[in-house]
Amino acid sequence: MYRWHGTRYWGAANGLAGILHVLLHFPLSPQDAEDVKATLRYMMSNRFPHSGNYPSSEGNPRDNFVRWSHGATGMAITLCKASQVCLLWSA
């Protein structure tokens, strides 16, 4: 997970969603595919229940970023790519 100044970011531009999106473009070993799936499931389980948004960083309780670099819009492209490679269908 990307960390800057002690904060673990989740966004598509500079965080975990972006890292996962890139990994999903390459053939993964079975263990790597399981790690990616587990990470995506973890991120999805931490979605804000009322808005459907995602935190900008690990453990951040503020639901205030909705743009490509942070939040649900960045996660959407990663989840779309994951569905294309069928990682989420075989849970």
PDB file of C-alpha atoms in Angstrom, residues 16-91:
ATOM      1  CA  LEU A  16      -4.100   1.469  -3.427  1.00  0.00           C
ATOM      2  CA  ALA A  17      -6.917   1.628  -6.006  1.00  0.00           C
ATOM      3  CA  GLY A  18      -4.449   2.832  -8.626  1.00  0.00           C
ATOM      4  CA  ILE A  19      -1.905   0.167  -7.754  1.00  0.00           C
ATOM      5  CA  LEU A  20      -4.545  -2.555  -7.978  1.00  0.00           C
ATOM      6  CA  HIS A  21      -5.820  -1.167 -11.282  1.00  0.00           C
ATOM      7  CA  VAL A  22      -2.352  -1.497 -12.809  1.00  0.00           C
ATOM      8  CA  LEU A  23      -1.869  -5.017 -11.406  1.00  0.00           C
ATOM      9  CA  LEU A  24      -5.165  -6.090 -12.966  1.00  0.00           C
ATOM     10  CA  HIS A  25      -3.709  -5.450 -16.434  1.00  0.00           C
ATOM     11  CA  PHE A  26      -1.139  -8.226 -16.049  1.00  0.00           C
ATOM     12  CA  PRO A  27      -1.290 -11.994 -15.640  1.00  0.00           C
ATOM     13  CA  LEU A  28      -1.216 -12.786 -11.927  1.00  0.00           C
ATOM     14  CA  SER A  29      -0.127 -15.940 -10.191  1.00  0.00           C
ATOM     15  CA  PRO A  30      -2.922 -17.670  -8.271  1.00  0.00           C
ATOM     16  CA  GLN A  31      -1.550 -16.324  -4.973  1.00  0.00           C
ATOM     17  CA  ASP A  32      -1.221 -12.783  -6.317  1.00  0.00           C
ATOM     18  CA  ALA A  33      -4.776 -12.949  -7.695  1.00  0.00           C
ATOM     19  CA  GLU A  34      -6.016 -14.035  -4.254  1.00  0.00           C
ATOM     20  CA  ASP A  35      -4.163 -11.130  -2.631  1.00  0.00           C
ATOM     21  CA  VAL A  36      -5.712  -8.655  -5.077  1.00  0.00           C
ATOM     22  CA  LYS A  37      -9.186 -10.120  -4.508  1.00  0.00           C
ATOM     23  CA  ALA A  38      -8.761  -9.980  -0.731  1.00  0.00           C
ATOM     24  CA  THR A  39      -7.586  -6.377  -0.912  1.00  0.00           C
ATOM     25  CA  LEU A  40     -10.539  -5.373  -3.108  1.00  0.00           C
ATOM     26  CA  ARG A  41     -12.963  -7.123  -0.754  1.00  0.00           C
ATOM     27  CA  TYR A  42     -11.385  -5.329   2.200  1.00  0.00           C
ATOM     28  CA  MET A  43     -11.695  -1.965   0.476  1.00  0.00           C
ATOM     29  CA  MET A  44     -15.306  -2.635  -0.525  1.00  0.00           C
ATOM     30  CA  SER A  45     -16.153  -3.598   3.052  1.00  0.00           C
ATOM     31  CA  ASN A  46     -14.935  -0.179   4.215  1.00  0.00           C
ATOM     32  CA  ARG A  47     -17.187   1.792   1.874  1.00  0.00           C
ATOM     33  CA  PHE A  48     -19.224   4.499   3.594  1.00  0.00           C
ATOM     34  CA  PRO A  49     -22.711   2.982   3.976  1.00  0.00           C
ATOM     35  CA  HIS A  50     -24.815   6.102   3.457  1.00  0.00           C
ATOM     36  CA  SER A  51     -23.047   7.673   0.486  1.00  0.00           C
ATOM     37  CA  GLY A  52     -21.371   4.697  -1.195  1.00  0.00           C
ATOM     38  CA  ASN A  53     -18.128   6.656  -1.207  1.00  0.00           C
ATOM     39  CA  TYR A  54     -14.735   5.355  -0.107  1.00  0.00           C
ATOM     40  CA  PRO A  55     -12.274   6.896   2.344  1.00  0.00           C
ATOM     41  CA  SER A  56      -9.313   8.766   0.906  1.00  0.00           C
ATOM     42  CA  SER A  57      -6.938   6.923   3.216  1.00  0.00           C
ATOM     43  CA  GLU A  58      -6.832   3.997   5.612  1.00  0.00           C
ATOM     44  CA  GLY A  59      -9.015   4.631   8.664  1.00  0.00           C
ATOM     45  CA  ASN A  60     -10.094   8.115   7.567  1.00  0.00           C
ATOM     46  CA  PRO A  61     -13.682   8.642   8.818  1.00  0.00           C
ATOM     47  CA  ARG A  62     -14.318  11.745   6.683  1.00  0.00           C
ATOM     48  CA  ASP A  63     -16.572  11.287   3.696  1.00  0.00           C
ATOM     49  CA  ASN A  64     -15.555  14.420   1.842  1.00  0.00           C
ATOM     50  CA  PHE A  65     -13.613  13.429  -1.287  1.00  0.00           C
ATOM     51  CA  VAL A  66     -15.489  12.413  -4.406  1.00  0.00           C
ATOM     52  CA  ARG A  67     -13.170  12.798  -7.345  1.00  0.00           C
ATOM     53  CA  TRP A  68     -11.046  10.574  -9.519  1.00  0.00           C
ATOM     54  CA  SER A  69      -7.986  10.786  -7.293  1.00  0.00           C
ATOM     55  CA  HIS A  70      -9.874   9.842  -4.102  1.00  0.00           C
ATOM     56  CA  GLY A  71     -13.220   8.294  -3.350  1.00  0.00           C
ATOM     57  CA  ALA A  72     -15.781   6.252  -5.239  1.00  0.00           C
ATOM     58  CA  THR A  73     -14.949   7.557  -8.703  1.00  0.00           C
ATOM     59  CA  GLY A  74     -11.416   6.196  -8.525  1.00  0.00           C
ATOM     60  CA  MET A  75     -12.592   2.918  -7.039  1.00  0.00           C
ATOM     61  CA  ALA A  76     -15.150   2.528  -9.830  1.00  0.00           C
ATOM     62  CA  ILE A  77     -12.517   2.178 -12.547  1.00  0.00           C
ATOM     63  CA  THR A  78     -10.617  -0.365 -10.480  1.00  0.00           C
ATOM     64  CA  LEU A  79     -13.736  -2.396  -9.734  1.00  0.00           C
ATOM     65  CA  CYS A  80     -14.734  -2.286 -13.414  1.00  0.00           C
ATOM     66  CA  LYS A  81     -11.345  -3.649 -14.413  1.00  0.00           C
ATOM     67  CA  ALA A  82     -11.585  -6.317 -11.717  1.00  0.00           C
ATOM     68  CA  SER A  83     -14.943  -7.440 -13.086  1.00  0.00           C
ATOM     69  CA  GLN A  84     -13.426  -7.641 -16.595  1.00  0.00           C
ATOM     70  CA  VAL A  85     -10.797 -10.086 -15.401  1.00  0.00           C
ATOM     71  CA  CYS A  86     -13.375 -12.016 -13.390  1.00  0.00           C
ATOM     72  CA  LEU A  87     -11.595 -11.658 -10.073  1.00  0.00           C
ATOM     73  CA  LEU A  88     -14.736 -10.691  -8.172  1.00  0.00           C
ATOM     74  CA  TRP A  89     -17.016 -13.323  -9.678  1.00  0.00           C
ATOM     75  CA  SER A  90     -15.214 -16.306  -8.176  1.00  0.00           C
ATOM     76  CA  ALA A  91     -15.257 -15.275  -4.526  1.00  0.00           C
TER      77      ALA A  91
END
